[in-house]
Amino acid sequence: MKYYSMFFLRRRTLILKAVLILTALWFMVALLTTNGGARNAIGAPPIEYEDPEAKPLKMAKPSSTKKKSESYGNNLSDAPTRVDWMGRILGREGLGVIAAPGSDNAPGELGKPVVLPANMSEDAKLAVSEGWKKNAFNQYASDLISIKRKLPDPRDEWCKQPGRYLEDLPQTSVVICFHNEAWSVLLRTVHSVIDRSPPHLIKEIILVDDFSDMPHLMQQLDDYMSSLPKVRIVRATRREGLIRARLLGARYVTAPVLTYLDSHCECTEGWLEPLLDRIARNKTTVVCPVIDVIDDNTLEYHYRDSSSVNVGGFDWNLQFNWHPVPANERARHKHTAEPVWSPTMAGGLFAIDKEFFERLGTYDSGFDIWGGENLELSFKSWMCGGTLEIVPCSHVGHIFRKRSPYKWRTGVNVLKKNSVRLAEVWLDDYAKYYYQRVGNDKGESVAHGEIRNVGFDKTCLDSPGHKSNHHKPVGLYPCHRQGGNQYWMYSKNGEIRRDETCLDYSGHDVVLYPCHGAKGNQLWLYDHNTKLIKHGSSEKCMAISRNKDKIVMETCNESENRQMWSMENFNADRLSPELMTE
């Protein structure tokens, strides 16, 4: 009897122990699962980011009377929880930010703009200012947006038709180079590649760290990317610049196609297949997506339809620029969404067959930092058996900065150094036009260089510069003898040119206007003896205003030194006979 009592007592003890052990195991599993989910979830910050001691930033909300609309975009009151969370971390230097995924009305969703309120606290305004200073875009607004935000689908319906692309497409390795990139922007770039690409087409994503020194790009980035099996981080041991950083990344590529992206991009749905399709059909085709604009202030996603696609070109400063698709190129196609040939590419975003890239010699390692590499690769693609295309069915957004936030050694003009190398290697006899532009060769123009006023001999005719400023009045600026905006060419037909634009006068201001070759408003007669520049149709002369603040047109007066100009490198023998003055 005693034996049976002991048996049941031991049995009850074992059952009790088993229950306790199972309860403890269940609790541990639940705890680990909960922590692991919080650590890896896109919408939650890693545990080490939390700081209960951090002082919240009080962020003022916009007036409740202002209605939200498509044009207004998202304001901070749309997501109060996210704003409160942002307030806890914005004051902490170097920490990465991961905004939680939200509804379609959350900041930045569907590509809508984030509009910050005017009555923000001083701390919040300081955070906004610091973000601009470090990144040359509105990091504060970016940090409010989910790193997996939804975007509109900009593709033409033609692009979505079944059977449009080959089924057996090659894999690609995506190389993204960065230096001190903002956390939210870098992660948004990576996740847009992963989330909007067929998984079987992405072999790997190679992040090349060009010697960043911001804390969030060190161990924190390693920890985050460790949860993304296709992402690999390669770190340079010194500052290399974009060109050599891209070459470093190319060494680790294992896929047959190499795709380069900048670190502040967002890929849209269906961006990859159209690019790989063109390369699969012809391995010597270099392809570029349509580059949509992500606003540097509001992060709004702007896109254009296929009928508005541009192609790349360049001026004789060897600077890249955009042009409308030529009529003869449009005539080759039945639909505006078909790939179009492009003389050059912008360079930040493109895909190329790896073997063809190596056959071309990859990038010229003699190029320093950045600048000119896009034209160099464009020229040798066309000159060495390849073609270069813009693919309207592929759209990738890009934040276009108005300045570079990075510091480099002083005393070296890397853009000019690279451009000289580009001209010497690839332009052959055409290099003279580049040297004309930078002032090292006389060329065949009647005059080239600066146009200096005689009355105020330190003042030169200065162009508006960027294409967006064309049609605006030509200005004045102290002569600097550096070419650029003060480099003019006086043609044998009486045009005063800057590349494809000419000085034009129609009765009000002297402006830059696309050259039309019909003389008229663009005909200028320069008398080397009197130094007057007379307008052909109005017979007025160009002058500096009496206030010395602008260009004016006046009745010609040979004794008025405000109307007298010296054209650099003038040679009257090159002028057309009918335009020669006695």
Tab-separated table of C-alpha atoms in Angstrom, residues 225-527:
chain	number	residue	atom	x	y	z
A	225	MET	CA	20.753	43.849	-44.371
A	226	SER	CA	21.560	40.494	-42.757
A	227	SER	CA	17.821	39.774	-42.888
A	228	LEU	CA	17.808	40.255	-46.682
A	229	PRO	CA	19.625	37.205	-48.091
A	230	LYS	CA	20.229	38.640	-51.565
A	231	VAL	CA	21.922	41.801	-50.280
A	232	ARG	CA	25.691	41.960	-49.914
A	233	ILE	CA	27.698	44.924	-48.612
A	234	VAL	CA	31.146	45.686	-50.045
A	235	ARG	CA	33.116	48.393	-48.267
A	236	ALA	CA	35.885	50.490	-49.818
A	237	THR	CA	38.918	51.054	-47.598
A	238	ARG	CA	39.319	54.651	-48.793
A	239	ARG	CA	37.220	57.269	-50.584
A	240	GLU	CA	37.099	56.194	-54.227
A	241	GLY	CA	34.417	58.295	-55.906
A	242	LEU	CA	31.538	56.992	-57.987
A	243	ILE	CA	33.544	55.652	-60.927
A	244	ARG	CA	35.986	53.494	-58.984
A	245	ALA	CA	33.282	52.474	-56.492
A	246	ARG	CA	31.229	51.118	-59.382
A	247	LEU	CA	34.256	49.247	-60.669
A	248	LEU	CA	34.720	47.777	-57.190
A	249	GLY	CA	31.133	46.572	-57.169
A	250	ALA	CA	31.480	45.036	-60.630
A	251	ARG	CA	34.180	42.678	-59.321
A	252	TYR	CA	31.606	40.903	-57.164
A	253	VAL	CA	28.903	40.542	-59.826
A	254	THR	CA	27.988	36.923	-60.601
A	255	ALA	CA	24.926	37.414	-62.840
A	256	PRO	CA	25.193	37.744	-66.645
A	257	VAL	CA	23.663	41.251	-66.571
A	258	LEU	CA	24.941	44.174	-64.512
A	259	THR	CA	22.476	46.879	-63.425
A	260	TYR	CA	23.682	50.107	-61.824
A	261	LEU	CA	21.396	52.277	-59.700
A	262	ASP	CA	22.056	55.364	-57.608
A	263	SER	CA	21.379	55.136	-53.870
A	264	HIS	CA	18.446	57.596	-53.891
A	265	CYS	CA	16.101	55.859	-56.336
A	266	GLU	CA	12.749	54.102	-56.308
A	267	CYS	CA	11.925	51.419	-58.841
A	268	THR	CA	8.337	51.154	-60.045
A	269	GLU	CA	6.307	48.069	-60.885
A	270	GLY	CA	7.589	46.255	-63.969
A	271	TRP	CA	10.817	48.253	-64.236
A	272	LEU	CA	13.181	45.311	-64.708
A	273	GLU	CA	11.664	43.005	-67.323
A	274	PRO	CA	11.738	45.560	-70.199
A	275	LEU	CA	15.452	46.194	-69.611
A	276	LEU	CA	16.427	42.530	-69.459
A	277	ASP	CA	14.277	41.766	-72.505
A	278	ARG	CA	16.314	44.129	-74.696
A	279	ILE	CA	19.607	42.632	-73.520
A	280	ALA	CA	18.291	39.076	-73.959
A	281	ARG	CA	17.495	39.891	-77.598
A	282	ASN	CA	20.872	41.554	-78.229
A	283	LYS	CA	23.741	41.422	-75.743
A	284	THR	CA	25.343	44.560	-77.177
A	285	THR	CA	22.335	46.714	-76.267
A	286	VAL	CA	22.877	49.055	-73.312
A	287	VAL	CA	19.545	50.048	-71.788
A	288	CYS	CA	18.357	52.866	-69.541
A	289	PRO	CA	15.000	53.283	-67.819
A	290	VAL	CA	13.023	56.479	-68.052
A	291	ILE	CA	14.272	58.524	-65.100
A	292	ASP	CA	11.350	60.033	-63.236
A	293	VAL	CA	11.849	62.943	-60.849
A	294	ILE	CA	11.422	62.542	-57.096
A	295	ASP	CA	11.084	66.051	-55.696
A	296	ASP	CA	14.013	66.889	-53.417
A	297	ASN	CA	11.758	68.803	-51.018
A	298	THR	CA	8.444	66.938	-50.844
A	299	LEU	CA	9.535	63.516	-52.183
A	300	GLU	CA	6.632	63.676	-54.629
A	301	TYR	CA	6.976	61.188	-57.482
A	302	HIS	CA	6.638	62.884	-60.891
A	303	TYR	CA	6.414	60.788	-64.037
A	304	ARG	CA	5.712	61.341	-67.719
A	305	ASP	CA	3.981	59.174	-70.277
A	306	SER	CA	5.784	57.476	-73.145
A	307	SER	CA	4.994	60.261	-75.612
A	308	SER	CA	7.100	62.695	-73.558
A	309	VAL	CA	10.269	60.614	-73.304
A	310	ASN	CA	13.572	62.391	-73.996
A	311	VAL	CA	16.916	61.080	-75.206
A	312	GLY	CA	20.396	62.043	-74.053
A	313	GLY	CA	22.771	64.399	-75.814
A	314	PHE	CA	25.697	66.662	-74.905
A	315	ASP	CA	27.049	70.121	-75.566
A	316	TRP	CA	30.585	71.095	-76.542
A	317	ASN	CA	31.416	71.607	-72.885
A	318	LEU	CA	30.969	67.818	-72.863
A	319	GLN	CA	28.098	68.193	-70.437
A	320	PHE	CA	25.139	65.821	-70.664
A	321	ASN	CA	21.731	67.255	-71.604
A	322	TRP	CA	18.282	66.055	-72.656
A	323	HIS	CA	16.615	66.408	-76.067
A	324	PRO	CA	13.219	65.451	-77.507
A	325	VAL	CA	13.185	62.216	-79.504
A	326	PRO	CA	14.111	63.232	-83.090
A	327	ALA	CA	11.427	62.899	-85.745
A	328	ASN	CA	13.391	60.291	-87.722
A	329	GLU	CA	13.697	58.133	-84.598
A	330	ARG	CA	9.984	58.428	-83.870
A	331	ALA	CA	9.281	57.377	-87.443
A	332	ARG	CA	11.061	54.047	-86.843
A	333	HIS	CA	8.437	52.987	-84.313
A	334	LYS	CA	4.773	52.080	-84.343
A	335	HIS	CA	4.214	52.950	-80.673
A	336	THR	CA	5.676	55.629	-78.405
A	337	ALA	CA	6.400	53.037	-75.693
A	338	GLU	CA	8.892	51.157	-77.880
A	339	PRO	CA	12.589	51.517	-76.952
A	340	VAL	CA	14.323	54.447	-78.673
A	341	TRP	CA	17.954	54.978	-79.575
A	342	SER	CA	19.747	57.569	-77.491
A	343	PRO	CA	23.139	59.136	-78.340
A	344	THR	CA	24.117	59.306	-74.657
A	345	MET	CA	22.869	58.318	-71.226
A	346	ALA	CA	22.605	60.188	-67.945
A	347	GLY	CA	24.737	57.464	-66.371
A	348	GLY	CA	23.183	56.895	-62.962
A	349	LEU	CA	20.794	54.113	-63.945
A	350	PHE	CA	21.409	51.543	-66.670
A	351	ALA	CA	21.788	47.824	-67.394
A	352	ILE	CA	24.432	46.166	-69.545
A	353	ASP	CA	25.522	42.645	-70.403
A	354	LYS	CA	28.509	41.905	-68.175
A	355	GLU	CA	30.626	40.371	-70.951
A	356	PHE	CA	29.914	43.305	-73.268
A	357	PHE	CA	30.777	45.740	-70.456
A	358	GLU	CA	34.121	44.000	-70.018
A	359	ARG	CA	34.682	43.941	-73.772
A	360	LEU	CA	34.240	47.719	-73.794
A	361	GLY	CA	36.867	47.992	-71.071
A	362	THR	CA	34.291	48.851	-68.357
A	363	TYR	CA	34.750	52.374	-67.002
A	364	ASP	CA	37.969	54.232	-67.710
A	365	SER	CA	39.793	53.934	-64.368
A	366	GLY	CA	41.732	57.076	-65.281
A	367	PHE	CA	38.566	59.094	-64.695
A	368	ASP	CA	38.565	60.678	-61.263
A	369	ILE	CA	35.648	60.705	-58.784
A	370	TRP	CA	32.686	61.396	-61.117
A	371	GLY	CA	31.764	63.324	-64.243
A	372	GLY	CA	32.123	62.396	-67.908
A	373	GLU	CA	31.949	58.644	-67.314
A	374	ASN	CA	28.424	58.540	-68.733
A	375	LEU	CA	29.516	60.131	-72.019
A	376	GLU	CA	32.616	57.948	-72.194
A	377	LEU	CA	30.543	54.772	-71.857
A	378	SER	CA	27.969	56.146	-74.317
A	379	PHE	CA	30.584	56.949	-76.964
A	380	LYS	CA	32.343	53.616	-76.811
A	381	SER	CA	29.049	51.682	-76.741
A	382	TRP	CA	28.118	53.194	-80.121
A	383	MET	CA	31.659	53.162	-81.529
A	384	CYS	CA	32.438	49.578	-80.520
A	385	GLY	CA	29.488	47.692	-81.961
A	386	GLY	CA	26.726	48.402	-79.460
A	387	THR	CA	23.570	50.479	-79.234
A	388	LEU	CA	22.179	52.608	-76.426
A	389	GLU	CA	18.448	52.752	-75.736
A	390	ILE	CA	15.942	54.491	-73.496
A	391	VAL	CA	13.173	52.017	-72.603
A	392	PRO	CA	9.850	53.828	-71.966
A	393	CYS	CA	8.277	50.756	-70.341
A	394	SER	CA	10.822	50.935	-67.506
A	395	HIS	CA	10.494	53.743	-64.942
A	396	VAL	CA	12.801	54.471	-62.008
A	397	GLY	CA	12.451	57.557	-59.824
A	398	HIS	CA	15.518	59.547	-58.807
A	399	ILE	CA	16.068	62.387	-56.336
A	400	PHE	CA	17.822	65.135	-58.297
A	401	ARG	CA	19.899	67.247	-55.945
A	402	LYS	CA	20.639	70.871	-56.750
A	403	ARG	CA	24.098	70.578	-55.195
A	404	SER	CA	26.492	67.869	-54.081
A	405	PRO	CA	26.583	67.396	-50.293
A	406	TYR	CA	30.007	65.754	-50.404
A	407	LYS	CA	33.408	67.318	-49.870
A	408	TRP	CA	36.438	66.604	-52.032
A	409	ARG	CA	39.986	67.822	-52.094
A	410	THR	CA	40.361	71.367	-53.366
A	411	GLY	CA	42.523	72.566	-56.230
A	412	VAL	CA	41.431	69.921	-58.761
A	413	ASN	CA	38.671	70.467	-61.315
A	414	VAL	CA	37.770	66.801	-61.790
A	415	LEU	CA	35.007	67.542	-64.280
A	416	LYS	CA	37.421	69.364	-66.584
A	417	LYS	CA	40.133	66.735	-66.051
A	418	ASN	CA	37.739	63.948	-67.021
A	419	SER	CA	36.355	65.926	-69.966
A	420	VAL	CA	39.836	66.544	-71.385
A	421	ARG	CA	40.571	62.820	-71.136
A	422	LEU	CA	37.236	62.053	-72.808
A	423	ALA	CA	37.971	64.454	-75.672
A	424	GLU	CA	41.495	63.139	-76.211
A	425	VAL	CA	40.507	59.464	-76.225
A	426	TRP	CA	37.186	59.454	-78.085
A	427	LEU	CA	36.559	62.643	-80.072
A	428	ASP	CA	39.483	62.524	-82.521
A	429	ASP	CA	39.121	65.493	-84.921
A	430	TYR	CA	36.008	66.684	-83.098
A	431	ALA	CA	38.068	67.439	-79.983
A	432	LYS	CA	38.796	70.889	-81.424
A	433	TYR	CA	35.211	71.913	-80.732
A	434	TYR	CA	35.646	71.054	-77.079
A	435	TYR	CA	38.893	73.014	-76.869
A	436	GLN	CA	37.208	75.940	-78.576
A	437	ARG	CA	34.594	75.841	-75.854
A	438	VAL	CA	37.108	75.902	-73.019
A	439	GLY	CA	39.289	78.502	-74.694
A	440	ASN	CA	42.305	76.469	-75.811
A	441	ASP	CA	41.892	76.617	-79.584
A	442	LYS	CA	40.906	79.246	-82.147
A	443	GLY	CA	38.722	76.917	-84.174
A	444	GLU	CA	36.833	78.103	-87.280
A	445	SER	CA	34.446	80.672	-85.756
A	446	VAL	CA	34.787	84.390	-86.534
A	447	ALA	CA	35.263	85.034	-82.823
A	448	HIS	CA	35.083	82.884	-79.737
A	449	GLY	CA	35.470	83.476	-76.039
A	450	GLU	CA	34.266	86.370	-73.927
A	451	ILE	CA	32.406	89.484	-75.110
A	452	ARG	CA	33.737	92.300	-72.908
A	453	ASN	CA	32.306	95.804	-72.615
A	454	VAL	CA	34.816	98.563	-73.431
A	455	GLY	CA	33.238	101.216	-71.223
A	456	PHE	CA	33.177	98.931	-68.203
A	457	ASP	CA	36.115	96.709	-69.064
A	458	LYS	CA	35.611	94.290	-66.191
A	459	THR	CA	32.070	93.425	-67.272
A	460	CYS	CA	31.185	90.637	-69.714
A	461	LEU	CA	28.102	89.344	-71.468
A	462	ASP	CA	26.864	86.401	-69.383
A	463	SER	CA	24.332	83.760	-70.421
A	464	PRO	CA	21.472	82.490	-68.248
A	465	GLY	CA	23.220	79.117	-68.244
A	466	HIS	CA	20.818	76.244	-67.602
A	467	LYS	CA	18.327	75.333	-70.315
A	468	SER	CA	15.417	76.073	-68.023
A	469	ASN	CA	16.532	79.728	-68.081
A	470	HIS	CA	16.446	80.066	-71.857
A	471	HIS	CA	14.124	82.814	-73.097
A	472	LYS	CA	15.200	84.890	-70.078
A	473	PRO	CA	17.225	88.090	-70.578
A	474	VAL	CA	20.956	87.717	-71.114
A	475	GLY	CA	22.828	89.319	-68.238
A	476	LEU	CA	26.080	90.901	-67.134
A	477	TYR	CA	28.724	89.559	-64.797
A	478	PRO	CA	32.316	90.416	-63.857
A	479	CYS	CA	34.651	88.878	-66.434
A	480	HIS	CA	36.281	85.720	-65.059
A	481	ARG	CA	38.071	84.267	-68.136
A	482	GLN	CA	36.851	80.787	-67.198
A	483	GLY	CA	34.654	80.190	-70.245
A	484	GLY	CA	31.388	78.600	-69.161
A	485	ASN	CA	28.514	81.102	-69.208
A	486	GLN	CA	30.822	83.747	-70.700
A	487	TYR	CA	31.947	81.656	-73.671
A	488	TRP	CA	30.367	82.831	-76.920
A	489	MET	CA	30.915	82.005	-80.586
A	490	TYR	CA	30.318	84.578	-83.328
A	491	SER	CA	29.480	82.589	-86.449
A	492	LYS	CA	30.293	83.510	-90.041
A	493	ASN	CA	26.542	84.020	-90.574
A	494	GLY	CA	26.293	86.711	-87.905
A	495	GLU	CA	24.939	84.619	-85.027
A	496	ILE	CA	26.176	85.032	-81.463
A	497	ARG	CA	25.882	81.451	-80.254
A	498	ARG	CA	26.023	79.317	-77.161
A	499	ASP	CA	25.857	75.747	-78.397
A	500	GLU	CA	22.434	75.308	-80.032
A	501	THR	CA	21.063	78.651	-78.818
A	502	CYS	CA	21.556	82.169	-80.222
A	503	LEU	CA	21.144	85.737	-79.004
A	504	ASP	CA	17.688	86.862	-80.108
A	505	TYR	CA	16.078	90.326	-79.985
A	506	SER	CA	12.425	90.904	-80.856
A	507	GLY	CA	11.948	94.392	-79.447
A	508	HIS	CA	12.145	93.957	-75.681
A	509	ASP	CA	14.998	91.980	-74.058
A	510	VAL	CA	17.993	90.224	-75.571
A	511	VAL	CA	17.422	86.533	-74.825
A	512	LEU	CA	18.803	83.115	-75.722
A	513	TYR	CA	16.601	81.248	-78.183
A	514	PRO	CA	17.156	78.046	-80.192
A	515	CYS	CA	19.126	78.928	-83.334
A	516	HIS	CA	16.930	78.822	-86.444
A	517	GLY	CA	19.414	79.894	-89.154
A	518	ALA	CA	16.973	82.392	-90.673
A	519	LYS	CA	18.893	85.462	-89.439
A	520	GLY	CA	16.119	87.976	-88.661
A	521	ASN	CA	16.018	88.459	-84.886
A	522	GLN	CA	19.257	86.473	-84.555
A	523	LEU	CA	21.430	88.507	-86.962
A	524	TRP	CA	24.174	90.603	-85.318
A	525	LEU	CA	26.737	92.742	-87.161
A	526	TYR	CA	29.984	93.372	-85.321
A	527	ASP	CA	32.249	96.211	-86.465
